Amino acid sequence: MLAKRLIPCLDVADGRVKKGVNFVNLTDVGDPVEIAAAYQQQGADELVFLDISATNEQRRTMADLVEEVSAQVFMPLTIGGGISRVDDMQRILKAGADKVAINSAAVANPALIKAGAEKFGNQCIVVAIDTAWDEDAKMYRVYTHGGKKATDLDALDWAQQAVALGAGELLVTSMDRDGTKAGFDLNLYQALGEVVAVPLIASGGAGNLADFVEVFDQAPVDGALAASVFHYGELTISQVKQALAAKGVIVR
């Protein structure tokens, strides 16, 4: 049985780490290189680095910043934001990323998933899905452009399509829970676990130790991603790992 992964997330805009609630009202948290190095010290299993303004600003991810971060950390690094071509993937992987995360570009051009998987291997391609529950449509609706644009896609259908095209991992963020510290959306991950068999990363809603225990205990996820609780020092990676181990969850 594989060890569960704890993954801090750095949302970066204008070269700084930012954090908001429900994808809005972003506040400055600090320097991405310093924060990445601190998570390396704490024993994080992986680091996700999302250039959250790249897609809306129609520019590519900052490869130089990726190089700086990868020089500081020796854990797997997943980079996303503004990656819309295979060339972009190559540039980011060359800069030190282990995996690339694609979201808006994958929705706009699903063939990008297949092209990336064929060139770099499925394990390198993470499809990130931002979703919120739509009560009228009775589905988890997919959003793009940093949560700003609603699509007609059902997250469960899109997850299956992404995996069929070659996604090796899905990073699924509940926009309803993002930054709220109200706990992970267990229903979402349970539903996803019934339709896909690739590793699932849960994102959005981590607020306390019990939330991490609960998501690993009650949903078929391989990793839990969090930002606020780690950035603001409310929890450390080691505290969460100790709590998980005490409940019988296998951690590194």
Backbone as CSV, one residue per row, in Angstrom:
resi,resn,N_x,N_y,N_z,CA_x,CA_y,CA_z,C_x,C_y,C_z
1,MET,0.845,-1.197,0.000,0.000,0.000,0.000,0.887,1.256,0.000
2,LEU,0.573,2.175,-0.908,1.392,3.380,-1.023,1.134,4.353,0.121
3,ALA,2.201,5.004,0.545,2.070,6.015,1.597,1.281,7.204,1.071
4,LYS,0.468,7.771,1.933,-0.308,8.952,1.561,0.610,10.172,1.540
5,ARG,0.294,11.115,0.665,1.166,12.272,0.461,0.551,13.556,1.011
6,LEU,1.380,14.360,1.642,0.975,15.688,2.097,1.658,16.713,1.210
7,ILE,0.840,17.578,0.625,1.332,18.442,-0.455,0.957,19.905,-0.208
8,PRO,1.906,20.734,0.220,1.612,22.161,0.279,1.477,22.720,-1.143
9,CYS,0.660,23.746,-1.284,0.458,24.367,-2.591,0.852,25.831,-2.533
10,LEU,1.674,26.230,-3.488,2.045,27.634,-3.615,1.306,28.221,-4.809
11,ASP,0.320,29.081,-4.548,-0.350,29.831,-5.608,0.459,31.100,-5.798
12,VAL,1.017,31.266,-6.983,1.930,32.389,-7.213,1.341,33.360,-8.230
13,ALA,1.372,34.645,-7.889,0.992,35.723,-8.814,1.999,36.851,-8.627
14,ASP,2.457,37.408,-9.728,3.444,38.496,-9.686,4.681,38.103,-8.876
15,GLY,5.058,36.818,-8.958,6.274,36.369,-8.292,6.163,36.199,-6.785
16,ARG,4.948,36.285,-6.242,4.732,36.152,-4.800,3.683,35.069,-4.545
17,VAL,3.798,34.406,-3.383,2.781,33.421,-3.000,1.559,34.164,-2.477
18,LYS,0.379,33.780,-2.979,-0.880,34.421,-2.575,-1.840,33.361,-2.040
19,LYS,-2.818,33.797,-1.259,-3.866,32.879,-0.808,-5.160,33.645,-0.649
20,GLY,-6.242,33.021,-1.101,-7.558,33.653,-0.981,-8.566,32.695,-0.384
21,VAL,-9.839,33.040,-0.512,-10.955,32.188,-0.098,-11.897,32.081,-1.284
22,ASN,-12.279,30.845,-1.634,-13.145,30.606,-2.795,-12.589,31.260,-4.058
23,PHE,-11.264,31.268,-4.170,-10.547,31.762,-5.356,-10.535,33.290,-5.489
24,VAL,-10.981,34.043,-4.467,-10.944,35.506,-4.558,-10.301,36.110,-3.306
25,ASN,-10.168,37.448,-3.309,-9.586,38.201,-2.179,-8.204,37.664,-1.792
26,LEU,-7.303,37.680,-2.770,-5.966,37.137,-2.544,-5.124,38.060,-1.664
27,THR,-4.420,37.460,-0.707,-3.493,38.225,0.124,-2.082,37.674,-0.058
28,ASP,-1.090,38.518,0.172,0.310,38.148,-0.022,0.797,37.299,1.153
29,VAL,1.453,36.183,0.835,1.971,35.290,1.877,3.498,35.352,1.966
30,GLY,4.162,35.554,0.820,5.614,35.646,0.889,6.332,35.206,-0.369
31,ASP,7.630,34.996,-0.218,8.507,34.646,-1.333,8.444,33.145,-1.623
32,PRO,8.170,32.752,-2.871,7.996,31.329,-3.165,9.238,30.474,-2.915
33,VAL,10.418,31.042,-3.164,11.641,30.261,-2.973,11.865,29.979,-1.483
34,GLU,11.668,31.006,-0.656,11.829,30.834,0.801,10.794,29.856,1.359
35,ILE,9.560,30.003,0.904,8.483,29.141,1.409,8.711,27.691,0.982
36,ALA,9.145,27.494,-0.263,9.438,26.138,-0.750,10.533,25.491,0.089
37,ALA,11.581,26.264,0.400,12.690,25.740,1.208,12.213,25.351,2.610
38,ALA,11.292,26.140,3.153,10.754,25.836,4.491,9.964,24.528,4.465
39,TYR,9.210,24.300,3.391,8.445,23.050,3.286,9.366,21.848,3.084
40,GLN,10.489,22.069,2.415,11.495,21.007,2.272,11.965,20.591,3.671
41,GLN,12.252,21.588,4.516,12.710,21.339,5.893,11.653,20.604,6.711
42,GLN,10.394,20.952,6.489,9.299,20.358,7.275,9.001,18.906,6.894
43,GLY,9.480,18.488,5.724,9.246,17.106,5.319,8.026,16.896,4.440
44,ALA,7.657,17.926,3.672,6.550,17.766,2.717,6.918,16.692,1.704
45,ASP,5.916,15.955,1.221,6.170,14.865,0.275,6.319,15.374,-1.145
46,GLU,5.592,16.434,-1.446,5.626,17.036,-2.780,5.287,18.495,-2.610
47,LEU,5.495,19.244,-3.685,5.120,20.654,-3.684,4.405,20.936,-4.994
48,VAL,3.262,21.611,-4.900,2.552,22.057,-6.100,2.703,23.569,-6.187
49,PHE,3.062,24.032,-7.365,3.364,25.436,-7.607,2.473,25.869,-8.767
50,LEU,1.492,26.714,-8.500,0.555,27.140,-9.544,0.701,28.632,-9.821
51,ASP,1.038,28.938,-11.056,1.133,30.332,-11.488,-0.298,30.766,-11.814
52,ILE,-1.001,31.302,-10.802,-2.458,31.468,-10.910,-2.898,32.610,-11.817
53,SER,-1.959,33.491,-12.187,-2.372,34.590,-13.060,-1.944,34.386,-14.509
54,ALA,-1.173,33.314,-14.772,-0.614,33.122,-16.117,-1.683,32.975,-17.193
55,THR,-2.717,32.146,-16.925,-3.733,31.906,-17.953,-4.513,33.186,-18.254
56,ASN,-4.963,33.874,-17.205,-5.748,35.090,-17.425,-4.917,36.211,-18.058
57,GLU,-3.610,36.200,-17.787,-2.732,37.218,-18.379,-2.169,36.752,-19.725
58,GLN,-2.598,35.555,-20.144,-2.189,34.975,-21.422,-0.663,34.979,-21.592
59,ARG,0.021,34.500,-20.552,1.477,34.383,-20.642,1.886,33.013,-20.129
60,ARG,3.143,32.705,-20.338,3.642,31.392,-19.937,4.146,31.417,-18.489
61,THR,4.216,30.231,-17.882,4.715,30.113,-16.505,6.161,30.595,-16.420
62,MET,6.510,31.193,-15.304,7.853,31.747,-15.135,8.880,30.647,-14.891
63,ALA,9.581,30.245,-15.944,10.545,29.136,-15.840,11.702,29.471,-14.911
64,ASP,12.111,30.748,-14.876,13.245,31.121,-14.021,12.913,30.924,-12.547
65,LEU,11.668,31.227,-12.183,11.234,31.024,-10.796,11.178,29.528,-10.470
66,VAL,10.742,28.743,-11.448,10.711,27.285,-11.279,12.130,26.759,-11.032
67,GLU,13.087,27.288,-11.779,14.487,26.878,-11.591,14.980,27.212,-10.186
68,GLU,14.619,28.405,-9.721,15.028,28.821,-8.370,14.429,27.901,-7.306
69,VAL,13.145,27.588,-7.468,12.471,26.725,-6.489,13.058,25.317,-6.538
70,SER,13.265,24.789,-7.747,13.753,23.405,-7.862,15.183,23.268,-7.328
71,ALA,15.925,24.381,-7.301,17.275,24.340,-6.731,17.227,24.222,-5.207
72,GLN,16.099,24.620,-4.622,15.946,24.610,-3.164,15.314,23.328,-2.631
73,VAL,14.568,22.638,-3.472,13.809,21.487,-2.974,14.184,20.202,-3.699
74,PHE,14.087,19.101,-2.965,14.478,17.806,-3.528,13.300,16.841,-3.517
75,MET,12.114,17.394,-3.282,10.901,16.572,-3.365,10.279,16.802,-4.743
76,PRO,9.385,15.910,-5.178,8.743,16.101,-6.472,8.013,17.449,-6.542
77,LEU,8.135,18.081,-7.693,7.584,19.411,-7.907,6.608,19.350,-9.075
78,THR,5.365,19.764,-8.814,4.357,19.848,-9.877,4.105,21.315,-10.167
79,ILE,4.217,21.689,-11.436,4.084,23.088,-11.830,2.901,23.246,-12.781
80,GLY,2.096,24.258,-12.544,0.977,24.529,-13.440,0.742,26.018,-13.609
81,GLY,-0.075,26.359,-14.593,-0.402,27.760,-14.858,0.189,28.208,-16.172
82,GLY,-0.658,28.504,-17.148,-0.168,29.022,-18.422,0.505,27.996,-19.314
83,ILE,0.327,26.711,-19.011,0.921,25.659,-19.844,-0.116,25.244,-20.880
84,SER,0.120,25.632,-22.123,-0.901,25.370,-23.153,-0.367,24.613,-24.361
85,ARG,0.938,24.299,-24.353,1.530,23.569,-25.475,2.529,22.535,-24.940
86,VAL,2.844,21.567,-25.770,3.843,20.567,-25.382,5.193,21.246,-25.139
87,ASP,5.493,22.280,-25.923,6.732,23.049,-25.730,6.808,23.647,-24.332
88,ASP,5.655,24.140,-23.841,5.607,24.710,-22.484,5.945,23.634,-21.456
89,MET,5.373,22.450,-21.668,5.642,21.335,-20.748,7.134,21.024,-20.722
90,GLN,7.724,20.968,-21.907,9.143,20.630,-22.005,9.998,21.661,-21.268
91,ARG,9.652,22.939,-21.448,10.406,24.029,-20.819,10.348,23.933,-19.295
92,ILE,9.138,23.619,-18.783,8.933,23.545,-17.331,9.616,22.302,-16.740
93,LEU,9.534,21.193,-17.447,10.206,19.972,-16.983,11.725,20.166,-16.991
94,LYS,12.208,20.862,-18.014,13.640,21.148,-18.122,14.101,22.094,-16.994
95,ALA,13.197,22.965,-16.567,13.527,23.932,-15.503,13.569,23.270,-14.124
96,GLY,13.101,22.009,-14.045,13.209,21.296,-12.773,11.925,20.683,-12.249
97,ALA,10.822,20.857,-12.984,9.568,20.231,-12.549,9.623,18.723,-12.789
98,ASP,8.924,17.969,-11.931,8.784,16.522,-12.142,7.490,16.207,-12.879
99,LYS,6.489,17.079,-12.661,5.185,16.896,-13.297,4.646,18.256,-13.718
100,VAL,3.792,18.257,-14.728,3.124,19.493,-15.124,1.628,19.344,-14.890
101,ALA,1.025,20.407,-14.403,-0.424,20.415,-14.184,-1.064,21.290,-15.247
102,ILE,-2.061,20.739,-15.910,-2.795,21.527,-16.914,-4.268,21.536,-16.547
103,ASN,-4.903,22.680,-16.770,-6.285,22.858,-16.358,-7.073,23.487,-17.503
104,SER,-7.044,24.815,-17.599,-7.810,25.516,-18.640,-7.430,25.060,-20.040
105,ALA,-6.119,24.886,-20.269,-5.653,24.486,-21.600,-6.137,23.089,-21.961
106,ALA,-6.238,22.212,-20.951,-6.706,20.847,-21.208,-8.190,20.837,-21.574
107,VAL,-8.964,21.711,-20.922,-10.398,21.811,-21.234,-10.577,22.353,-22.655
108,ALA,-9.787,23.376,-22.986,-9.890,23.996,-24.314,-9.400,23.062,-25.413
109,ASN,-8.405,22.247,-25.078,-7.785,21.367,-26.068,-7.404,20.037,-25.425
110,PRO,-8.385,19.128,-25.271,-8.114,17.855,-24.588,-6.980,17.044,-25.215
111,ALA,-6.714,17.264,-26.503,-5.638,16.539,-27.182,-4.276,16.842,-26.563
112,LEU,-4.183,17.969,-25.843,-2.934,18.341,-25.175,-2.545,17.290,-24.132
113,ILE,-3.544,16.707,-23.460,-3.284,15.669,-22.448,-2.587,14.488,-23.114
114,LYS,-3.160,14.046,-24.236,-2.627,12.881,-24.953,-1.222,13.162,-25.483
115,ALA,-1.047,14.354,-26.049,0.258,14.718,-26.618,1.334,14.754,-25.524
116,GLY,0.985,15.310,-24.374,1.935,15.385,-23.268,2.266,14.012,-22.720
117,ALA,1.240,13.177,-22.573,1.439,11.825,-22.031,2.305,10.981,-22.968
118,GLU,2.086,11.154,-24.271,2.858,10.373,-25.239,4.329,10.805,-25.249
119,LYS,4.572,12.087,-25.074,5.956,12.587,-25.133,6.719,12.375,-23.820
120,PHE,6.046,12.619,-22.682,6.757,12.616,-21.397,6.361,11.469,-20.466
121,GLY,5.291,10.733,-20.814,4.793,9.651,-19.958,3.624,10.126,-19.108
122,ASN,2.684,9.226,-18.857,1.476,9.562,-18.080,1.814,10.133,-16.708
123,GLN,2.900,9.610,-16.102,3.234,10.016,-14.737,3.581,11.495,-14.642
124,CYS,3.915,12.119,-15.780,4.277,13.548,-15.780,3.075,14.464,-15.932
125,ILE,1.944,13.903,-16.348,0.795,14.754,-16.698,-0.274,14.707,-15.607
126,VAL,-0.439,15.854,-14.951,-1.471,16.013,-13.919,-2.563,16.899,-14.502
127,VAL,-3.778,16.407,-14.518,-4.885,17.281,-14.926,-5.521,17.842,-13.660
128,ALA,-5.487,19.170,-13.576,-6.088,19.866,-12.438,-7.516,20.232,-12.798
129,ILE,-8.428,19.961,-11.874,-9.849,20.247,-12.106,-10.355,21.129,-10.972
130,ASP,-10.845,22.314,-11.338,-11.490,23.205,-10.366,-12.993,23.027,-10.529
131,THR,-13.673,22.701,-9.447,-15.089,22.392,-9.575,-15.899,22.896,-8.386
132,ALA,-17.155,23.206,-8.651,-18.084,23.629,-7.597,-19.424,22.953,-7.847
133,TRP,-20.126,22.650,-6.794,-21.422,21.985,-6.912,-22.448,22.952,-7.502
134,ASP,-23.140,22.483,-8.541,-24.210,23.266,-9.173,-25.533,22.617,-8.773
135,GLU,-26.245,23.268,-7.870,-27.481,22.694,-7.320,-28.561,22.538,-8.384
136,ASP,-28.649,23.506,-9.301,-29.673,23.433,-10.357,-29.427,22.258,-11.296
137,ALA,-28.167,22.100,-11.695,-27.826,21.030,-12.638,-27.558,19.701,-11.937
138,LYS,-27.471,19.756,-10.594,-27.176,18.555,-9.796,-25.891,17.873,-10.271
139,MET,-24.848,18.696,-10.422,-23.558,18.136,-10.826,-22.434,19.031,-10.300
140,TYR,-21.231,18.453,-10.276,-20.037,19.239,-9.979,-19.592,19.870,-11.299
141,ARG,-19.769,21.177,-11.406,-19.442,21.879,-12.638,-17.958,22.240,-12.674
142,VAL,-17.338,22.076,-13.836,-15.929,22.416,-14.019,-15.789,23.899,-14.370
143,TYR,-14.808,24.537,-13.745,-14.485,25.939,-14.027,-13.059,26.045,-14.540
144,THR,-12.807,27.055,-15.375,-11.452,27.295,-15.886,-11.040,28.740,-15.564
145,HIS,-9.843,29.089,-16.017,-9.315,30.450,-15.832,-9.330,30.869,-14.358
146,GLY,-8.753,29.975,-13.524,-8.661,30.287,-12.101,-10.018,30.418,-11.440
147,GLY,-10.962,29.600,-11.899,-12.297,29.604,-11.292,-13.221,30.694,-11.807
148,LYS,-12.764,31.439,-12.812,-13.564,32.575,-13.291,-14.572,32.212,-14.381
149,LYS,-14.297,31.124,-15.117,-15.185,30.768,-16.233,-15.859,29.417,-16.001
150,ALA,-17.184,29.430,-15.996,-17.943,28.180,-15.871,-17.964,27.474,-17.220
151,THR,-17.903,26.143,-17.192,-18.027,25.362,-18.423,-19.300,24.523,-18.333
152,ASP,-19.582,23.782,-19.388,-20.729,22.866,-19.370,-20.319,21.476,-18.897
153,LEU,-19.053,21.331,-18.516,-18.544,20.004,-18.171,-18.930,19.576,-16.756
154,ASP,-19.282,18.308,-16.634,-19.477,17.652,-15.345,-18.105,17.120,-14.919
155,ALA,-17.687,17.437,-13.702,-16.339,17.056,-13.254,-16.090,15.548,-13.317
156,LEU,-17.103,14.744,-13.044,-16.914,13.283,-13.072,-16.685,12.798,-14.501
157,ASP,-17.445,13.376,-15.442,-17.272,13.012,-16.858,-15.906,13.478,-17.360
158,TRP,-15.565,14.699,-16.997,-14.287,15.263,-17.456,-13.108,14.478,-16.865
159,ALA,-13.212,14.063,-15.626,-12.149,13.265,-15.000,-11.920,11.980,-15.790
160,GLN,-13.007,11.325,-16.165,-12.881,10.074,-16.923,-12.253,10.311,-18.286
161,GLN,-12.657,11.403,-18.930,-12.097,11.724,-20.245,-10.595,12.026,-20.133
162,ALA,-10.238,12.791,-19.111,-8.827,13.160,-18.921,-7.961,11.922,-18.712
163,VAL,-8.453,10.982,-17.916,-7.703,9.749,-17.650,-7.598,8.905,-18.925
164,ALA,-8.686,8.846,-19.677,-8.674,8.084,-20.931,-7.653,8.654,-21.915
165,LEU,-7.430,9.968,-21.851,-6.479,10.620,-22.758,-5.031,10.513,-22.271
166,GLY,-4.841,10.082,-21.009,-3.474,9.855,-20.542,-3.060,10.567,-19.278
167,ALA,-3.982,11.264,-18.607,-3.624,11.904,-17.337,-3.204,10.835,-16.335
168,GLY,-2.045,11.034,-15.702,-1.549,10.050,-14.740,-1.993,10.343,-13.324
169,GLU,-2.549,11.546,-13.119,-2.973,11.959,-11.789,-3.989,13.091,-11.947
170,LEU,-4.916,13.177,-10.996,-5.890,14.271,-11.013,-5.755,15.070,-9.719
171,LEU,-5.636,16.378,-9.872,-5.601,17.295,-8.730,-6.930,18.033,-8.749
172,VAL,-7.818,17.668,-7.823,-9.193,18.175,-7.880,-9.468,19.113,-6.711
173,THR,-9.762,20.359,-7.054,-10.013,21.386,-6.042,-11.498,21.693,-5.944
174,SER,-12.021,21.596,-4.722,-13.396,22.019,-4.452,-13.378,23.522,-4.237
175,MET,-13.922,24.260,-5.198,-13.977,25.720,-5.067,-14.893,26.130,-3.911
176,ASP,-15.886,25.290,-3.625,-16.805,25.580,-2.509,-16.056,25.581,-1.178
177,ARG,-15.014,24.742,-1.087,-14.286,24.608,0.178,-12.982,25.406,0.215
178,ASP,-12.522,25.875,-0.937,-11.216,26.535,-1.033,-11.054,27.654,-0.005
179,GLY,-10.041,27.520,0.845,-9.730,28.559,1.822,-10.701,28.705,2.975
180,THR,-11.744,27.855,3.019,-12.780,28.001,4.057,-12.415,27.284,5.353
181,LYS,-11.488,26.304,5.256,-11.103,25.471,6.412,-12.302,24.711,6.975
182,ALA,-13.254,24.378,6.110,-14.465,23.669,6.528,-14.376,22.161,6.296
183,GLY,-13.187,21.686,5.931,-13.020,20.257,5.661,-13.105,19.971,4.169
184,PHE,-12.520,18.855,3.763,-12.542,18.458,2.354,-13.953,18.024,1.940
185,ASP,-14.265,18.173,0.654,-15.566,17.747,0.132,-15.518,16.234,-0.109
186,LEU,-15.854,15.464,0.908,-15.739,14.003,0.829,-16.610,13.411,-0.272
187,ASN,-17.801,13.973,-0.455,-18.705,13.449,-1.497,-18.061,13.510,-2.879
188,LEU,-17.380,14.612,-3.138,-16.716,14.804,-4.430,-15.675,13.716,-4.671
189,TYR,-14.812,13.476,-3.685,-13.722,12.508,-3.883,-14.215,11.067,-3.871
190,GLN,-15.260,10.819,-3.092,-15.853,9.474,-3.120,-16.436,9.191,-4.502
191,ALA,-17.114,10.187,-5.065,-17.713,10.014,-6.401,-16.635,9.834,-7.466
192,LEU,-15.566,10.609,-7.362,-14.471,10.489,-8.333,-13.802,9.119,-8.246
193,GLY,-13.625,8.647,-7.012,-12.984,7.353,-6.810,-13.741,6.202,-7.444
194,GLU,-15.035,6.396,-7.670,-15.843,5.342,-8.293,-15.692,5.308,-9.807
195,VAL,-15.168,6.402,-10.394,-15.119,6.460,-11.860,-13.701,6.503,-12.443
196,VAL,-12.689,6.792,-11.615,-11.313,6.787,-12.128,-10.415,5.971,-11.205
197,ALA,-9.325,5.466,-11.784,-8.415,4.609,-11.004,-7.018,5.204,-10.860
198,VAL,-6.809,6.439,-11.332,-5.481,7.063,-11.171,-5.398,7.742,-9.808
199,PRO,-4.188,8.085,-9.347,-4.068,8.806,-8.075,-4.875,10.106,-8.071
200,LEU,-5.547,10.346,-6.944,-6.369,11.547,-6.754,-5.761,12.397,-5.654
201,ILE,-5.642,13.688,-5.926,-5.185,14.636,-4.909,-6.377,15.510,-4.535
202,ALA,-6.704,15.518,-3.244,-7.814,16.327,-2.736,-7.296,17.714,-2.376
203,SER,-8.034,18.742,-2.779,-7.622,20.115,-2.510,-8.827,20.973,-2.174
204,GLY,-8.676,21.794,-1.129,-9.733,22.736,-0.770,-10.432,22.350,0.518
205,GLY,-10.219,23.150,1.571,-10.995,22.961,2.784,-10.263,22.494,4.014
206,ALA,-8.956,22.161,3.891,-8.231,21.678,5.071,-8.187,22.757,6.151
207,GLY,-8.639,22.391,7.358,-8.660,23.378,8.438,-8.028,22.893,9.730
208,ASN,-8.020,21.566,9.937,-7.442,21.032,11.165,-6.963,19.596,10.928
209,LEU,-6.369,19.002,11.950,-5.819,17.651,11.819,-6.890,16.633,11.445
210,ALA,-8.065,16.794,12.034,-9.148,15.837,11.778,-9.562,15.818,10.306
211,ASP,-9.451,16.971,9.632,-9.824,17.022,8.213,-8.923,16.121,7.375
212,PHE,-7.628,16.109,7.697,-6.693,15.255,6.952,-6.967,13.785,7.245
213,VAL,-7.187,13.464,8.504,-7.493,12.077,8.884,-8.752,11.616,8.159
214,GLU,-9.762,12.472,8.165,-11.061,12.125,7.574,-10.966,11.880,6.068
215,VAL,-10.247,12.748,5.345,-10.222,12.583,3.886,-9.491,11.302,3.484
216,PHE,-8.425,10.954,4.220,-7.717,9.711,3.888,-8.494,8.477,4.344
217,ASP,-9.256,8.625,5.407,-10.021,7.516,5.956,-11.289,7.242,5.145
218,GLN,-11.918,8.311,4.643,-13.250,8.161,4.049,-13.323,8.362,2.544
219,ALA,-12.213,8.778,1.936,-12.231,8.968,0.479,-10.998,8.296,-0.128
220,PRO,-11.107,7.832,-1.381,-10.004,7.099,-2.014,-8.954,8.031,-2.600
221,VAL,-8.398,8.910,-1.761,-7.413,9.861,-2.276,-5.999,9.425,-1.884
222,ASP,-5.050,9.808,-2.720,-3.655,9.432,-2.502,-2.863,10.554,-1.856
223,GLY,-3.372,11.777,-2.023,-2.688,12.923,-1.453,-3.684,13.975,-1.021
224,ALA,-3.270,14.794,-0.056,-4.096,15.927,0.375,-3.253,17.185,0.231
225,LEU,-3.817,18.143,-0.476,-3.124,19.400,-0.730,-3.733,20.473,0.153
226,ALA,-2.879,21.334,0.686,-3.379,22.438,1.510,-2.456,23.632,1.364
227,ALA,-2.999,24.802,1.648,-2.210,26.027,1.558,-2.314,26.826,2.849
228,SER,-3.506,27.361,3.136,-3.666,28.285,4.275,-3.110,27.750,5.581
229,VAL,-3.484,26.534,5.954,-3.083,26.018,7.275,-1.574,25.843,7.399
230,PHE,-0.925,25.573,6.261,0.532,25.433,6.276,1.221,26.797,6.161
231,HIS,0.732,27.627,5.254,1.358,28.941,5.049,1.358,29.777,6.327
232,TYR,0.250,29.726,7.060,0.124,30.593,8.237,0.580,29.901,9.531
233,GLY,1.194,28.711,9.367,1.776,28.039,10.522,0.771,27.470,11.503
234,GLU,-0.490,27.314,11.062,-1.511,26.739,11.953,-1.251,25.255,12.170
235,LEU,-0.710,24.621,11.139,-0.305,23.215,11.240,1.034,23.063,10.547
236,THR,1.839,22.110,11.031,3.066,21.767,10.310,2.859,20.408,9.648
237,ILE,3.691,20.151,8.637,3.615,18.856,7.946,3.803,17.715,8.941
238,SER,4.780,17.873,9.854,5.063,16.780,10.797,3.900,16.542,11.758
239,GLN,3.227,17.609,12.176,2.039,17.447,13.044,0.978,16.615,12.338
240,VAL,0.737,16.935,11.075,-0.291,16.210,10.313,0.123,14.756,10.134
241,LYS,1.405,14.533,9.825,1.882,13.154,9.636,1.748,12.335,10.921
242,GLN,2.052,12.961,12.048,1.924,12.256,13.334,0.469,11.890,13.612
243,ALA,-0.439,12.825,13.317,-1.867,12.579,13.550,-2.365,11.450,12.647
244,LEU,-1.901,11.460,11.409,-2.307,10.410,10.466,-1.771,9.039,10.899
245,ALA,-0.496,9.017,11.260,0.117,7.758,11.685,-0.579,7.181,12.907
246,ALA,-0.980,8.073,13.817,-1.671,7.636,15.036,-3.007,6.981,14.724
247,LYS,-3.589,7.358,13.585,-4.877,6.778,13.171,-4.711,5.624,12.195
248,GLY,-3.449,5.202,12.015,-3.203,4.056,11.156,-3.060,4.349,9.674
249,VAL,-2.974,5.644,9.333,-2.772,6.024,7.930,-1.281,5.925,7.637
250,ILE,-0.930,5.252,6.542,0.485,5.101,6.200,1.010,6.383,5.578
251,VAL,2.040,6.969,6.204,2.671,8.181,5.683,4.174,7.953,5.563
252,ARG,4.827,8.822,4.792,6.280,8.691,4.610,7.009,9.209,5.834
